[in-house]
């Protein structure tokens, strides 16, 4: 028996994903089809923000938490509903709707997701797409928002005793203003690869 996928929706959500509690703000403006599953939005958020999908995550939408239930690993107490079983069009009522995305339960990177617009799909656009991006993503495992601020202070002060060590840890250099929109969009086209890698892990 062949399982048929639902057709692509002509409805597009324009979403602004903002990393909370950081100034100046770090954010991305993305467009994604209403027919996609919430799981798909997880990968859109990971890639467009610049994360590496190395930690647990969850969505909070109108008081309900969604994610990847993992009772075999002892995480059943989180009470997450499966994000792969629900489509965005069933969750998002319209423009100005807000919900939240949490990445890395240790560092607690909280993101606000605002539905800015509900649009009709353009025939020449391959969705999802990131149409605007502001500022670089923090390095993974830097200690959350407070750790990130401390990290920036250290790398910007050559006199700091941890300056060289911190730069080496981050790969030699880090520009908090640098974000490559073209690279983000190239990576968004590789969401199927990201999904396969997550399954293998």
Tab-separated table of C-alpha atoms in Angstrom:
chain	number	residue	atom	x	y	z
A	1	UNK	CA	0.000	0.000	0.000
A	2	UNK	CA	1.406	3.376	-1.038
A	3	UNK	CA	1.157	6.175	1.491
A	4	UNK	CA	0.461	9.455	-0.243
A	5	UNK	CA	1.879	12.637	1.166
A	6	UNK	CA	-0.499	15.581	1.452
A	7	UNK	CA	-0.007	18.200	-1.265
A	8	UNK	CA	2.066	21.254	-0.506
A	9	UNK	CA	-0.053	23.995	1.007
A	10	UNK	CA	-0.328	27.265	-0.857
A	11	UNK	CA	-0.476	28.991	2.539
A	12	UNK	CA	2.818	30.358	3.795
A	13	UNK	CA	3.611	31.535	7.305
A	14	UNK	CA	6.155	34.304	7.671
A	15	UNK	CA	7.728	33.827	11.078
A	16	UNK	CA	10.139	35.967	13.067
A	17	UNK	CA	12.296	33.796	15.336
A	18	UNK	CA	13.964	35.854	18.068
A	19	UNK	CA	16.433	34.606	20.657
A	20	UNK	CA	15.148	35.994	23.954
A	21	UNK	CA	17.038	37.997	26.591
A	22	UNK	CA	19.910	39.081	24.338
A	23	UNK	CA	20.591	42.675	23.292
A	24	UNK	CA	21.112	43.695	20.547
A	25	UNK	CA	18.618	41.063	19.411
A	26	UNK	CA	19.466	37.995	17.355
A	27	UNK	CA	16.658	37.039	14.993
A	28	UNK	CA	15.665	35.408	11.710
A	29	UNK	CA	12.701	35.982	9.409
A	30	UNK	CA	11.651	32.762	7.688
A	31	UNK	CA	8.832	31.573	5.463
A	32	UNK	CA	7.485	28.029	5.710
A	33	UNK	CA	4.479	26.137	4.349
A	34	UNK	CA	1.438	25.586	6.566
A	35	UNK	CA	1.353	21.928	5.493
A	36	UNK	CA	4.710	21.167	7.128
A	37	UNK	CA	4.915	19.318	10.428
A	38	UNK	CA	6.078	21.023	13.602
A	39	UNK	CA	9.151	18.774	13.397
A	40	UNK	CA	10.044	20.548	10.154
A	41	UNK	CA	9.939	23.905	11.915
A	42	UNK	CA	12.432	22.551	14.468
A	43	UNK	CA	14.958	22.044	11.662
A	44	UNK	CA	14.129	25.441	10.154
A	45	UNK	CA	14.823	27.059	13.523
A	46	UNK	CA	18.047	25.097	14.041
A	47	UNK	CA	19.474	25.891	10.635
A	48	UNK	CA	18.340	29.494	10.281
A	49	UNK	CA	19.523	30.437	13.767
A	50	UNK	CA	22.823	28.574	13.365
A	51	UNK	CA	22.472	25.812	15.973
A	52	UNK	CA	23.803	22.281	15.423
A	53	UNK	CA	20.902	20.115	16.673
A	54	UNK	CA	23.117	18.722	19.450
A	55	UNK	CA	20.646	19.026	22.350
A	56	UNK	CA	17.021	18.411	23.297
A	57	UNK	CA	14.317	20.901	22.362
A	58	UNK	CA	10.629	21.620	22.809
A	59	UNK	CA	7.882	23.915	21.541
A	60	UNK	CA	5.309	25.521	23.832
A	61	UNK	CA	2.115	26.391	21.998
A	62	UNK	CA	-0.932	27.612	23.931
A	63	UNK	CA	0.158	25.774	27.052
A	64	UNK	CA	0.966	22.467	25.329
A	65	UNK	CA	4.537	21.231	24.931
A	66	UNK	CA	5.655	19.423	21.787
A	67	UNK	CA	8.914	17.697	21.015
A	68	UNK	CA	10.399	14.240	20.557
A	69	UNK	CA	9.017	11.851	23.213
A	70	UNK	CA	11.825	9.556	24.382
A	71	UNK	CA	10.450	7.235	27.073
A	72	UNK	CA	13.222	4.716	26.326
A	73	UNK	CA	15.739	7.282	27.600
A	74	UNK	CA	13.761	8.120	30.720
A	75	UNK	CA	12.400	11.409	29.415
A	76	UNK	CA	8.735	10.397	29.484
A	77	UNK	CA	8.203	12.659	32.510
A	78	UNK	CA	8.582	15.668	30.211
A	79	UNK	CA	5.113	14.908	28.876
A	80	UNK	CA	5.878	16.073	25.356
A	81	UNK	CA	3.398	15.573	22.542
A	82	UNK	CA	4.980	14.313	19.354
A	83	UNK	CA	6.021	17.156	17.044
A	84	UNK	CA	6.074	14.867	14.003
A	85	UNK	CA	2.331	14.196	14.180
A	86	UNK	CA	0.956	17.717	13.913
A	87	UNK	CA	1.035	20.229	11.078
A	88	UNK	CA	1.619	23.940	11.441
A	89	UNK	CA	-1.721	24.765	9.871
A	90	UNK	CA	-3.490	22.953	12.718
A	91	UNK	CA	-1.608	24.908	15.386
A	92	UNK	CA	-1.343	28.445	14.028
A	93	UNK	CA	-4.620	30.381	14.005
A	94	UNK	CA	-3.337	33.407	12.117
A	95	UNK	CA	-1.205	36.528	12.136
A	96	UNK	CA	0.261	37.965	15.366
A	97	UNK	CA	0.143	34.543	17.020
A	98	UNK	CA	3.130	33.825	19.276
A	99	UNK	CA	4.625	30.602	20.540
A	100	UNK	CA	7.969	29.497	21.943
A	101	UNK	CA	10.865	27.198	21.110
A	102	UNK	CA	13.388	26.031	23.718
A	103	UNK	CA	16.726	24.572	22.662
A	104	UNK	CA	19.233	22.908	25.008
A	105	UNK	CA	17.560	22.313	28.368
A	106	UNK	CA	20.883	23.078	30.082
A	107	UNK	CA	21.777	26.414	28.478
A	108	UNK	CA	18.045	27.160	27.966
A	109	UNK	CA	18.077	29.090	24.722
A	110	UNK	CA	14.521	30.444	24.537
A	111	UNK	CA	13.142	31.668	21.228
A	112	UNK	CA	9.951	33.608	20.588
A	113	UNK	CA	8.267	32.772	17.296
A	114	UNK	CA	5.883	35.435	15.974
A	115	UNK	CA	3.574	34.815	13.026
A	116	UNK	CA	4.096	38.087	11.159
A	117	UNK	CA	2.133	37.336	7.999
A	118	UNK	CA	0.011	34.680	6.329
A	119	UNK	CA	0.839	34.688	2.620
A	120	UNK	CA	0.169	32.828	-0.603
A	121	UNK	CA	3.068	30.760	-1.898
A	122	UNK	CA	5.075	32.332	-4.690
A	123	UNK	CA	5.498	29.919	-7.617
A	124	UNK	CA	9.234	30.604	-7.957
A	125	UNK	CA	10.201	30.171	-4.273
A	126	UNK	CA	11.531	26.913	-2.832
A	127	UNK	CA	10.276	26.896	0.767
A	128	UNK	CA	11.416	27.087	3.517
A	129	UNK	CA	13.426	30.247	3.010
A	130	UNK	CA	15.125	32.727	5.329
A	131	UNK	CA	14.551	36.247	3.995
A	132	UNK	CA	16.370	38.270	6.675
A	133	UNK	CA	18.819	37.570	9.480
A	134	UNK	CA	20.340	39.741	12.188
A	135	UNK	CA	23.501	38.918	14.117
A	136	UNK	CA	25.393	35.661	14.597
A	137	UNK	CA	24.186	32.704	16.600
A	138	UNK	CA	25.971	32.198	19.946
A	139	UNK	CA	28.409	29.270	20.113
A	140	UNK	CA	26.948	26.008	21.354
A	141	UNK	CA	27.553	25.177	25.038
A	142	UNK	CA	28.681	28.689	26.007
A	143	UNK	CA	26.421	28.797	29.063
A	144	UNK	CA	23.182	30.394	27.897
A	145	UNK	CA	22.500	34.123	27.655
A	146	UNK	CA	24.672	35.053	30.643
A	147	UNK	CA	27.521	32.838	29.476
A	148	UNK	CA	27.302	34.357	26.010
A	149	UNK	CA	27.635	37.898	27.344
A	150	UNK	CA	30.689	36.846	29.344
A	151	UNK	CA	32.107	35.088	26.274
A	152	UNK	CA	31.783	38.296	24.220
A	153	UNK	CA	33.490	40.353	26.906
A	154	UNK	CA	36.418	37.922	27.039
A	155	UNK	CA	37.042	37.672	23.281
A	156	UNK	CA	36.810	41.457	22.871
A	157	UNK	CA	39.418	42.102	25.593
A	158	UNK	CA	42.956	41.048	24.576
A	159	UNK	CA	44.101	41.750	28.137
A	160	UNK	CA	41.770	39.161	29.608
A	161	UNK	CA	43.636	36.077	30.855
A	162	UNK	CA	41.135	33.785	29.085
A	163	UNK	CA	41.163	35.695	25.788
A	164	UNK	CA	43.404	33.361	23.765
A	165	UNK	CA	41.924	30.192	25.251
A	166	UNK	CA	38.368	31.315	24.462
A	167	UNK	CA	39.243	32.266	20.894
A	168	UNK	CA	40.883	28.883	20.395
A	169	UNK	CA	37.766	27.171	21.784
A	170	UNK	CA	35.535	28.960	19.281
A	171	UNK	CA	37.817	28.185	16.328
A	172	UNK	CA	40.069	31.227	16.213
A	173	UNK	CA	37.613	34.073	15.667
A	174	UNK	CA	34.015	35.091	16.309
A	175	UNK	CA	32.132	38.117	14.943
A	176	UNK	CA	28.799	38.601	16.767
A	177	UNK	CA	27.481	40.679	13.858
A	178	UNK	CA	28.342	38.212	11.102
A	179	UNK	CA	25.579	36.128	9.555
A	180	UNK	CA	25.595	34.679	6.020
A	181	UNK	CA	22.026	34.635	4.676
A	182	UNK	CA	22.999	32.783	1.501
A	183	UNK	CA	24.690	30.035	3.520
A	184	UNK	CA	21.643	29.681	5.765
A	185	UNK	CA	19.409	29.192	2.745
A	186	UNK	CA	21.763	26.668	1.193
A	187	UNK	CA	21.648	24.703	4.429
A	188	UNK	CA	17.838	24.917	4.625
A	189	UNK	CA	17.705	22.893	1.396
A	190	UNK	CA	19.495	20.090	3.304
A	191	UNK	CA	16.742	19.558	5.891
A	192	UNK	CA	16.184	15.954	4.643
A	193	UNK	CA	19.863	15.253	5.402
A	194	UNK	CA	19.511	16.724	8.888
A	195	UNK	CA	16.498	14.471	9.508
A	196	UNK	CA	18.345	11.361	8.352
A	197	UNK	CA	21.310	12.181	10.574
A	198	UNK	CA	19.027	12.639	13.593
A	199	UNK	CA	17.463	9.224	12.970
A	200	UNK	CA	20.897	7.604	12.752
A	201	UNK	CA	21.951	9.210	16.030
